[in-house]
Tab-separated table of C-alpha atoms and ligand atoms in Angstrom:
chain	number	residue	atom	x	y	z
A	1	UNK	CA	1.111	31.101	6.369
A	2	UNK	CA	-2.501	30.192	7.173
A	3	UNK	CA	-4.751	27.559	5.601
A	4	UNK	CA	-7.596	29.371	3.809
A	5	UNK	CA	-9.487	26.500	2.198
A	6	UNK	CA	-9.814	22.722	2.712
A	7	UNK	CA	-11.839	20.652	0.230
A	8	UNK	CA	-12.327	16.972	-0.514
A	9	UNK	CA	-12.657	15.890	-4.138
A	10	UNK	CA	-14.123	12.474	-4.985
A	11	UNK	CA	-13.562	11.149	-8.489
A	12	UNK	CA	-13.699	7.808	-10.310
A	13	UNK	CA	-11.306	7.725	-13.292
A	14	UNK	CA	-11.534	3.919	-13.549
A	15	UNK	CA	-11.718	3.545	-9.764
A	16	UNK	CA	-12.679	5.802	-6.856
A	17	UNK	CA	-10.222	8.246	-5.291
A	18	UNK	CA	-10.719	10.743	-2.480
A	19	UNK	CA	-8.303	13.688	-2.428
A	20	UNK	CA	-7.935	16.505	0.073
A	21	UNK	CA	-6.893	19.857	-1.375
A	22	UNK	CA	-5.589	22.528	0.988
A	23	UNK	CA	-5.051	26.116	-0.153
A	24	UNK	CA	-3.161	28.722	1.857
A	25	UNK	CA	-3.894	32.465	2.004
A	26	UNK	CA	-1.234	33.125	-0.652
A	27	UNK	CA	-2.772	30.536	-3.010
A	28	UNK	CA	-0.276	27.692	-2.485
A	29	UNK	CA	-2.040	24.333	-2.811
A	30	UNK	CA	-1.254	20.913	-1.351
A	31	UNK	CA	-2.792	17.497	-2.079
A	32	UNK	CA	-3.301	14.486	0.174
A	33	UNK	CA	-4.690	11.077	-0.782
A	34	UNK	CA	-7.657	10.034	1.411
A	35	UNK	CA	-8.774	6.882	-0.435
A	36	UNK	CA	-9.955	3.882	1.602
A	37	UNK	CA	-10.968	1.219	-0.893
A	38	UNK	CA	-14.684	0.366	-0.669
A	39	UNK	CA	-15.196	2.835	2.213
A	40	UNK	CA	-14.341	6.047	0.360
A	41	UNK	CA	-17.252	8.197	1.493
A	42	UNK	CA	-16.618	7.518	5.191
A	43	UNK	CA	-13.241	9.284	4.961
A	44	UNK	CA	-14.655	12.016	2.706
A	45	UNK	CA	-17.323	12.708	5.365
A	46	UNK	CA	-14.842	12.512	8.270
A	47	UNK	CA	-12.762	15.128	6.489
A	48	UNK	CA	-15.458	17.485	5.271
A	49	UNK	CA	-17.684	17.253	8.374
A	50	UNK	CA	-15.090	17.131	11.135
A	51	UNK	CA	-11.550	17.975	10.001
A	52	UNK	CA	-11.726	20.583	7.223
A	53	UNK	CA	-13.586	23.216	9.297
A	54	UNK	CA	-10.950	23.106	12.061
A	55	UNK	CA	-8.054	23.488	9.598
A	56	UNK	CA	-9.098	26.959	8.429
A	57	UNK	CA	-6.774	29.586	9.906
A	58	UNK	CA	-4.169	27.070	11.133
A	59	UNK	CA	-0.464	27.554	10.354
A	60	UNK	CA	0.241	25.457	7.240
A	61	UNK	CA	3.862	25.031	8.327
A	62	UNK	CA	3.008	23.401	11.694
A	63	UNK	CA	2.938	19.819	10.381
A	64	UNK	CA	3.841	17.974	13.602
A	65	UNK	CA	1.525	20.108	15.736
A	66	UNK	CA	-1.361	19.605	13.293
A	67	UNK	CA	-0.737	15.855	13.346
A	68	UNK	CA	-0.976	15.809	17.130
A	69	UNK	CA	-4.003	18.139	17.048
A	70	UNK	CA	-5.861	15.623	14.852
A	71	UNK	CA	-4.596	12.432	16.570
A	72	UNK	CA	-4.012	13.178	20.270
A	73	UNK	CA	-6.614	15.922	20.226
A	74	UNK	CA	-9.464	13.846	18.816
A	75	UNK	CA	-9.808	11.446	21.794
A	76	UNK	CA	-11.025	8.669	19.375
A	77	UNK	CA	-7.748	7.357	18.014
A	78	UNK	CA	-6.405	5.024	15.358
A	79	UNK	CA	-8.437	2.973	12.874
A	80	UNK	CA	-8.390	3.210	9.083
A	81	UNK	CA	-10.889	6.063	8.671
A	82	UNK	CA	-9.231	8.379	11.199
A	83	UNK	CA	-5.682	7.584	10.123
A	84	UNK	CA	-6.513	7.997	6.420
A	85	UNK	CA	-8.065	11.403	7.101
A	86	UNK	CA	-5.039	12.502	9.161
A	87	UNK	CA	-2.761	11.171	6.412
A	88	UNK	CA	-4.496	13.336	3.825
A	89	UNK	CA	-3.943	16.498	5.874
A	90	UNK	CA	-0.344	15.579	6.681
A	91	UNK	CA	0.526	14.743	3.051
A	92	UNK	CA	-1.028	17.970	1.778
A	93	UNK	CA	0.973	19.990	4.335
A	94	UNK	CA	4.250	18.353	3.228
A	95	UNK	CA	3.299	19.171	-0.374
A	96	UNK	CA	2.746	22.830	0.591
A	97	UNK	CA	5.989	23.010	2.575
A	98	UNK	CA	7.924	21.652	-0.397
A	99	UNK	CA	6.348	24.147	-2.768
A	100	UNK	CA	7.065	27.061	-0.410
A	101	UNK	CA	10.674	25.890	0.047
A	102	UNK	CA	10.998	25.233	-3.717
A	103	UNK	CA	12.256	21.738	-2.906
A	104	UNK	CA	10.977	18.237	-3.658
A	105	UNK	CA	9.669	16.658	-0.449
A	106	UNK	CA	12.480	14.071	-0.329
A	107	UNK	CA	14.936	16.940	0.224
A	108	UNK	CA	12.936	18.110	3.260
A	109	UNK	CA	13.081	14.552	4.627
A	110	UNK	CA	16.880	14.508	4.644
A	111	UNK	CA	17.788	14.083	0.997
A	112	UNK	CA	18.331	11.083	-1.205
A	113	UNK	CA	19.852	7.839	0.141
A	114	UNK	CA	19.750	6.011	-3.216
A	115	UNK	CA	19.619	6.542	-6.982
A	116	UNK	CA	15.946	5.588	-7.309
A	117	UNK	CA	13.186	3.481	-5.803
A	118	UNK	CA	13.202	-0.198	-6.810
A	119	UNK	CA	9.652	-1.341	-7.480
A	120	UNK	CA	7.811	-4.587	-8.052
A	121	UNK	CA	4.940	-5.273	-10.419
A	122	UNK	CA	2.079	-7.777	-10.254
A	123	UNK	CA	2.207	-10.788	-12.576
A	124	UNK	CA	-0.766	-13.101	-12.537
A	125	UNK	CA	-2.520	-15.730	-14.627
A	126	UNK	CA	-5.247	-18.326	-14.367
A	127	UNK	CA	-2.649	-21.005	-15.126
A	128	UNK	CA	1.047	-21.266	-14.285
A	129	UNK	CA	1.926	-20.746	-17.959
A	130	UNK	CA	-0.145	-17.555	-18.157
A	131	UNK	CA	1.488	-16.347	-14.960
A	132	UNK	CA	4.972	-17.021	-16.351
A	133	UNK	CA	4.127	-15.079	-19.526
A	134	UNK	CA	3.000	-12.174	-17.351
A	135	UNK	CA	6.302	-12.287	-15.430
A	136	UNK	CA	8.114	-12.188	-18.763
A	137	UNK	CA	6.184	-9.021	-19.622
A	138	UNK	CA	7.519	-7.317	-16.491
A	139	UNK	CA	11.055	-8.541	-17.107
A	140	UNK	CA	10.820	-7.110	-20.637
A	141	UNK	CA	9.772	-3.750	-19.163
A	142	UNK	CA	12.874	-3.726	-16.952
A	143	UNK	CA	11.404	-4.749	-13.584
A	144	UNK	CA	13.827	-6.360	-11.150
A	145	UNK	CA	11.131	-7.697	-8.796
A	146	UNK	CA	7.761	-9.286	-9.553
A	147	UNK	CA	4.886	-10.501	-7.382
A	148	UNK	CA	3.503	-13.806	-8.702
A	149	UNK	CA	-0.094	-14.993	-8.206
A	150	UNK	CA	-1.948	-17.699	-10.092
A	151	UNK	CA	-5.344	-19.379	-10.217
A	152	UNK	CA	-5.984	-22.307	-7.885
A	153	UNK	CA	-7.359	-25.400	-9.685
A	154	UNK	CA	-10.904	-26.082	-8.513
A	155	UNK	CA	-11.596	-22.516	-7.302
A	156	UNK	CA	-13.671	-20.263	-9.607
A	157	UNK	CA	-11.610	-17.150	-8.800
A	158	UNK	CA	-8.485	-16.379	-6.806
A	159	UNK	CA	-7.161	-13.302	-5.023
A	160	UNK	CA	-4.585	-11.486	-7.155
A	161	UNK	CA	-5.676	-12.882	-10.519
A	162	UNK	CA	-7.374	-9.940	-12.174
A	163	UNK	CA	-8.957	-8.726	-15.347
A	164	UNK	CA	-6.126	-6.619	-16.765
A	165	UNK	CA	-2.431	-7.427	-16.956
A	166	UNK	CA	-1.220	-4.145	-15.413
A	167	UNK	CA	-4.207	-2.663	-13.593
A	168	UNK	CA	-5.360	-5.438	-11.259
A	169	UNK	CA	-8.464	-4.089	-9.536
A	170	UNK	CA	-10.388	-6.218	-7.037
A	171	UNK	CA	-13.149	-3.676	-6.184
A	172	UNK	CA	-16.369	-4.088	-8.127
A	173	UNK	CA	-19.456	-1.941	-8.603
A	174	UNK	CA	-22.615	-2.688	-6.654
A	175	UNK	CA	-24.110	-2.339	-3.200
A	176	UNK	CA	-23.091	-5.796	-1.904
A	177	UNK	CA	-19.682	-7.442	-2.332
A	178	UNK	CA	-19.013	-10.303	-4.721
A	179	UNK	CA	-18.445	-13.603	-2.881
A	180	UNK	CA	-15.353	-15.716	-3.599
A	181	UNK	CA	-14.711	-19.314	-2.539
A	182	UNK	CA	-11.551	-20.229	-0.682
A	183	UNK	CA	-9.886	-23.560	0.057
A	184	UNK	CA	-6.665	-23.503	2.062
A	185	UNK	CA	-5.952	-27.126	1.166
A	186	UNK	CA	-6.145	-26.465	-2.588
A	187	UNK	CA	-4.105	-23.287	-2.228
A	188	UNK	CA	-1.299	-24.940	-0.237
A	189	UNK	CA	-1.127	-27.713	-2.845
A	190	UNK	CA	-0.931	-25.339	-5.835
A	191	UNK	CA	1.261	-22.407	-4.842
A	192	UNK	CA	4.661	-24.059	-4.233
A	193	UNK	CA	4.496	-25.520	-7.764
A	194	UNK	CA	3.753	-22.098	-9.283
A	195	UNK	CA	6.596	-20.396	-7.462
A	196	UNK	CA	9.012	-23.212	-8.262
A	197	UNK	CA	8.117	-22.784	-11.957
A	198	UNK	CA	8.796	-19.036	-11.805
A	199	UNK	CA	12.166	-19.552	-10.122
A	200	UNK	CA	13.147	-22.230	-12.603
A	201	UNK	CA	12.219	-20.136	-15.651
A	202	UNK	CA	13.676	-16.792	-14.508
A	203	UNK	CA	16.744	-17.953	-12.619
A	204	UNK	CA	18.240	-16.706	-9.354
A	205	UNK	CA	18.495	-12.940	-10.066
A	206	UNK	CA	14.853	-11.905	-10.421
A	207	UNK	CA	13.261	-11.072	-7.059
A	208	UNK	CA	10.002	-13.005	-6.613
A	209	UNK	CA	7.263	-12.166	-4.115
A	210	UNK	CA	3.921	-13.735	-3.235
A	211	UNK	CA	0.871	-12.367	-1.360
A	212	UNK	CA	-1.196	-14.806	0.740
A	213	UNK	CA	-3.649	-12.001	1.582
A	214	UNK	CA	-4.278	-12.900	5.221
A	215	UNK	CA	-5.759	-16.346	4.545
A	216	UNK	CA	-3.742	-18.825	6.667
A	217	UNK	CA	-3.445	-19.830	10.293
A	218	UNK	CA	0.014	-19.406	11.847
A	219	UNK	CA	0.926	-23.075	11.503
A	220	UNK	CA	-0.318	-23.214	7.889
A	221	UNK	CA	1.754	-20.116	7.168
A	222	UNK	CA	4.755	-21.798	8.750
A	223	UNK	CA	4.263	-24.839	6.479
A	224	UNK	CA	4.014	-22.662	3.383
A	225	UNK	CA	7.048	-20.573	4.328
A	226	UNK	CA	9.076	-23.735	4.816
A	227	UNK	CA	7.880	-25.238	1.507
A	228	UNK	CA	8.913	-22.063	-0.334
A	229	UNK	CA	12.391	-21.777	1.203
A	230	UNK	CA	14.179	-23.459	-1.753
A	231	UNK	CA	12.726	-20.834	-4.123
A	232	UNK	CA	14.133	-17.868	-2.158
A	233	UNK	CA	11.246	-15.432	-2.169
A	234	UNK	CA	12.059	-11.786	-1.558
A	235	UNK	CA	9.029	-11.852	0.729
A	236	UNK	CA	5.926	-13.822	1.594
A	237	UNK	CA	3.206	-11.255	2.241
A	238	UNK	CA	0.418	-11.284	4.813
A	239	UNK	CA	0.582	-15.048	5.485
A	240	UNK	CA	-1.729	-14.493	8.483
A	241	UNK	CA	-3.995	-11.594	9.481
A	242	UNK	CA	-1.639	-9.082	11.074
A	243	UNK	CA	-3.688	-7.932	14.038
A	244	UNK	CA	-2.596	-10.807	16.272
A	245	UNK	CA	1.024	-9.753	16.298
A	246	UNK	CA	2.200	-12.574	18.572
A	247	UNK	CA	1.006	-15.183	16.059
A	248	UNK	CA	4.024	-14.346	13.915
A	249	UNK	CA	6.210	-15.990	16.565
A	250	UNK	CA	4.887	-19.365	15.381
A	251	UNK	CA	5.612	-18.569	11.747
A	252	UNK	CA	9.100	-17.340	12.589
A	253	UNK	CA	9.970	-20.434	14.634
A	254	UNK	CA	9.496	-22.658	11.599
A	255	UNK	CA	10.662	-20.800	8.513
A	256	UNK	CA	13.360	-18.463	7.247
A	257	UNK	CA	11.258	-17.215	4.303
A	258	UNK	CA	11.151	-13.410	4.763
A	259	UNK	CA	7.778	-12.062	5.913
A	260	UNK	CA	6.099	-8.774	4.930
A	261	UNK	CA	3.044	-7.451	6.763
A	262	UNK	CA	1.267	-4.157	7.252
A	263	UNK	CA	-0.905	-2.876	4.403
A	264	UNK	CA	-4.016	-2.897	6.617
A	265	UNK	CA	-2.246	-1.541	9.717
A	266	UNK	CA	-2.734	2.106	10.596
A	267	UNK	CA	-0.509	3.143	13.470
A	268	UNK	CA	2.799	2.421	15.149
A	269	UNK	CA	0.856	0.596	17.855
A	270	UNK	CA	-0.387	-1.962	15.296
A	271	UNK	CA	3.142	-3.039	14.358
A	272	UNK	CA	5.238	-2.224	17.408
A	273	UNK	CA	5.558	-5.857	18.586
A	274	UNK	CA	6.092	-7.126	15.025
A	275	UNK	CA	9.042	-4.768	14.665
A	276	UNK	CA	10.486	-4.851	18.177
A	277	UNK	CA	10.571	-8.682	18.264
A	278	UNK	CA	11.782	-8.865	14.651
A	279	UNK	CA	8.804	-11.029	13.725
A	280	UNK	CA	8.736	-9.537	10.230
A	281	UNK	CA	11.353	-8.468	7.697
A	282	UNK	CA	9.371	-5.809	5.806
A	283	UNK	CA	6.747	-3.371	7.047
A	284	UNK	CA	4.110	-2.696	4.356
A	285	UNK	CA	2.269	0.280	5.825
A	286	UNK	CA	1.366	3.081	3.415
A	287	UNK	CA	1.393	6.862	3.665
A	288	UNK	CA	-2.371	7.060	3.049
A	289	UNK	CA	-3.570	4.509	5.626
A	290	UNK	CA	-0.960	5.196	8.319
A	291	UNK	CA	-1.302	8.838	9.249
A	292	UNK	CA	0.765	10.336	6.443
A	293	UNK	CA	4.449	10.956	5.892
A	294	UNK	CA	4.946	12.137	9.489
A	295	UNK	CA	3.651	8.957	11.106
A	296	UNK	CA	4.954	6.446	8.567
A	297	UNK	CA	8.401	8.003	8.918
A	298	UNK	CA	8.169	7.389	12.680
A	299	UNK	CA	7.262	3.726	12.042
A	300	UNK	CA	10.151	3.361	9.591
A	301	UNK	CA	12.607	4.891	12.058
A	302	UNK	CA	11.510	2.349	14.671
A	303	UNK	CA	11.863	-0.383	12.035
A	304	UNK	CA	15.367	0.762	11.174
A	305	UNK	CA	16.503	0.178	14.770
A	306	UNK	CA	15.394	-3.461	14.426
A	307	UNK	CA	16.703	-4.096	10.904
A	308	UNK	CA	13.204	-4.227	9.441
A	309	UNK	CA	12.969	-2.671	5.965
A	310	UNK	CA	10.175	-0.798	4.191
A	311	UNK	CA	7.867	-2.355	1.604
A	312	UNK	CA	5.180	0.289	1.138
A	313	UNK	CA	1.809	-0.794	-0.172
A	314	UNK	CA	1.235	0.629	-3.651
A	315	UNK	CA	-1.855	-0.988	-5.145
A	316	UNK	CA	-4.071	0.891	-7.637
A	317	UNK	CA	-6.408	2.018	-4.854
A	318	UNK	CA	-3.624	4.220	-3.472
A	319	UNK	CA	-3.758	7.318	-5.655
A	320	UNK	CA	-0.835	8.893	-7.546
A	321	UNK	CA	-0.656	11.416	-4.674
A	322	UNK	CA	0.043	8.585	-2.215
A	323	UNK	CA	2.483	6.906	-4.594
A	324	UNK	CA	4.440	10.150	-4.976
A	325	UNK	CA	4.532	10.651	-1.195
A	326	UNK	CA	5.808	7.081	-0.768
A	327	UNK	CA	8.532	7.657	-3.365
A	328	UNK	CA	9.844	10.766	-1.595
A	329	UNK	CA	9.955	8.833	1.678
A	330	UNK	CA	11.468	5.728	0.032
A	331	UNK	CA	14.271	7.834	-1.391
A	332	UNK	CA	15.124	9.462	1.950
A	333	UNK	CA	14.923	6.621	4.501
A	334	UNK	CA	17.979	4.483	5.290
A	335	UNK	CA	16.032	1.207	5.564
A	336	UNK	CA	14.272	1.115	2.217
A	337	UNK	CA	13.346	-2.411	1.040
A	338	UNK	CA	11.058	-2.389	-1.997
A	339	UNK	CA	8.103	-0.337	-3.261
A	340	UNK	CA	4.949	-1.860	-4.737
A	341	UNK	CA	3.982	-0.311	-8.070
A	342	UNK	CA	0.696	-1.337	-9.613
A	343	UNK	CA	0.307	1.037	-12.509
A	344	UNK	CA	-2.755	3.285	-12.658
A	345	UNK	CA	-5.055	3.456	-15.674
A	346	UNK	CA	-4.457	6.178	-18.299
A	347	UNK	CA	-7.678	7.889	-17.050
A	348	UNK	CA	-6.237	8.082	-13.527
A	349	UNK	CA	-2.908	9.408	-14.806
A	350	UNK	CA	-4.793	12.085	-16.770
A	351	UNK	CA	-6.685	13.243	-13.656
A	352	UNK	CA	-3.465	13.254	-11.597
A	353	UNK	CA	-0.631	14.578	-13.828
A	354	UNK	CA	2.614	13.655	-12.060
A	355	UNK	CA	6.363	14.117	-12.162
A	356	UNK	CA	7.337	10.577	-11.100
A	357	UNK	CA	8.607	8.310	-13.834
A	358	UNK	CA	9.668	4.672	-14.276
A	359	UNK	CA	13.018	3.678	-15.798
A	360	UNK	CA	15.022	0.437	-15.565
A	361	UNK	CA	13.000	-1.052	-12.733
A	362	UNK	CA	13.190	2.123	-10.619
A	363	UNK	CA	10.693	4.891	-9.934
A	364	UNK	CA	11.969	8.458	-9.552
A	365	UNK	CA	9.801	11.054	-7.777
A	366	UNK	CA	11.249	13.909	-9.866
A	367	UNK	CA	12.599	17.314	-8.858
A	368	UNK	CA	9.379	19.342	-8.900
A	369	UNK	CA	8.849	21.271	-5.608
A	370	UNK	CA	6.458	19.480	-3.247
A	371	UNK	CA	5.183	16.018	-4.159
A	372	UNK	CA	5.105	16.644	-7.908
A	373	UNK	CA	1.451	15.632	-8.424
A	374	UNK	CA	-1.464	17.857	-9.403
A	375	UNK	CA	-5.207	17.243	-9.655
A	376	UNK	CA	-6.971	18.301	-12.848
A	377	UNK	CA	-10.328	19.197	-11.323
A	378	UNK	CA	-12.115	19.570	-14.655
A	379	UNK	CA	-10.987	16.066	-15.644
A	380	UNK	CA	-11.951	14.742	-12.187
A	381	UNK	CA	-15.480	16.106	-12.596
A	382	UNK	CA	-15.934	14.068	-15.739
A	383	UNK	CA	-15.580	10.879	-13.621
A	384	UNK	CA	-18.235	10.938	-10.854
A	385	UNK	CA	-18.102	8.563	-7.870
A	386	UNK	CA	-19.395	5.018	-8.462
A	387	UNK	CA	-20.041	2.746	-5.448
A	388	UNK	CA	-17.672	-0.252	-5.520
A	389	UNK	CA	-16.689	-2.828	-2.918
A	390	UNK	CA	-13.938	-5.358	-2.305
A	391	UNK	CA	-15.080	-9.011	-2.464
A	392	UNK	CA	-15.604	-11.245	0.561
A	393	UNK	CA	-14.444	-14.877	0.858
A	394	UNK	CA	-16.222	-17.998	2.098
A	395	UNK	CA	-14.877	-21.498	2.608
A	396	UNK	CA	-16.328	-24.255	0.422
A	397	UNK	CA	-18.885	-25.034	3.201
A	398	UNK	CA	-20.053	-21.399	3.266
A	399	UNK	CA	-18.148	-20.228	6.347
A	400	UNK	CA	-16.967	-16.599	6.122
A	401	UNK	CA	-13.196	-16.379	5.796
A	402	UNK	CA	-10.636	-13.561	5.687
A	403	UNK	CA	-10.481	-11.917	2.255
B	501	LIG	O1	-7.705	-2.418	-1.325
B	501	LIG	C1	-7.134	-3.675	-1.181
B	501	LIG	C2	-5.924	-3.824	-2.072
B	501	LIG	O2	-5.082	-2.717	-1.961
B	501	LIG	C3	-5.176	-5.087	-1.747
B	501	LIG	O3	-5.996	-6.186	-1.969
B	501	LIG	C4	-3.931	-5.187	-2.608
B	501	LIG	O4	-3.008	-6.849	-1.168
B	501	LIG	C5	-2.849	-5.984	-1.975
B	501	LIG	C6	-1.489	-5.673	-2.399
B	501	LIG	O5	-0.582	-6.305	-1.864
B	501	LIG	O6	-1.318	-4.801	-3.257
B	502	LIG	MG1	-1.145	-7.347	-0.188
């Protein structure tokens, strides 16, 4: 069964998404998410200029060979643009294989290992009280795990505290990024109090998480992890930038707070030391930024050997196609941990009608053959691309810092 057509579709139903659509000679279609927040057109061009032409005529069933053709065959390896483009092709091929086999993708991956996929939502507020009210909203909706972020006194804006309760969206329109101010000292003073308040109000059963978003040095991260130990976080996310894998040794030496890292990592080589030395507890890589289902599954198999569990990234900039792919994988892997679920806007859900559904704190990918997501192209056309960028961060003296 040969690939007859490969097209990228860029749309902005509330935020930008890039989608690859493959069509085989017999008219079977497959979708792959190719969205790289703030750098969308680089992946769209990589696909349409370099990858799509070489897919025409290839066997749509040869998923592993196509993966190696695009990765090993390209000479220039790894990196977010390349791995996102490969992910889109890989995801679309799994979608096609599922449709041809008349099976949901999770069945092709070995079948279900659990009843559903436990997810966490994002609660945030400018003040601790607002944050606690937001947590209550998630508890009322049935969530069993909630990420908590709150404003830092003295800072005009803070990562994770957004404009809408359910659709937190950090990217903003314009040609240059918005600049935020960061103070590690203020942050380290404020956050333990916020998390203590959440634990006190919601008791021991609710799983609480917190995202540092790559802002600390290893020893600062170690201090924070230790300070949070009494509040029993499910995970502390990205306490340090993940590229210096050995730096996690310092964090680990000083704290037993579980660590999750990986949403900006793209290949097994970016996390191999983190996993092999058990420097993390959860690996956060996503289908869309890590070479697709084929490569993320390889990472998760390595992780399983070392008792590291999954915690796939699932922010709003990962499209419903990526979320569905993650859910099929989450259901089928032995070492599932938790899935992030930041709901999409109604406009996005209308452009990407999907079979997955939320009930009692769990997401279910559904039983539709393939991934169970479609793209309404007419609806997509009504939302043309709008340039938008993630913010940058500076310290109070103006020094650039990690955002
Ligand atoms: O594009 C960047 C976002 O996906 C990121 O800021 C969200 O850190 C994030 C998270 O944990 O969802
Ligand atoms: Mg994060």
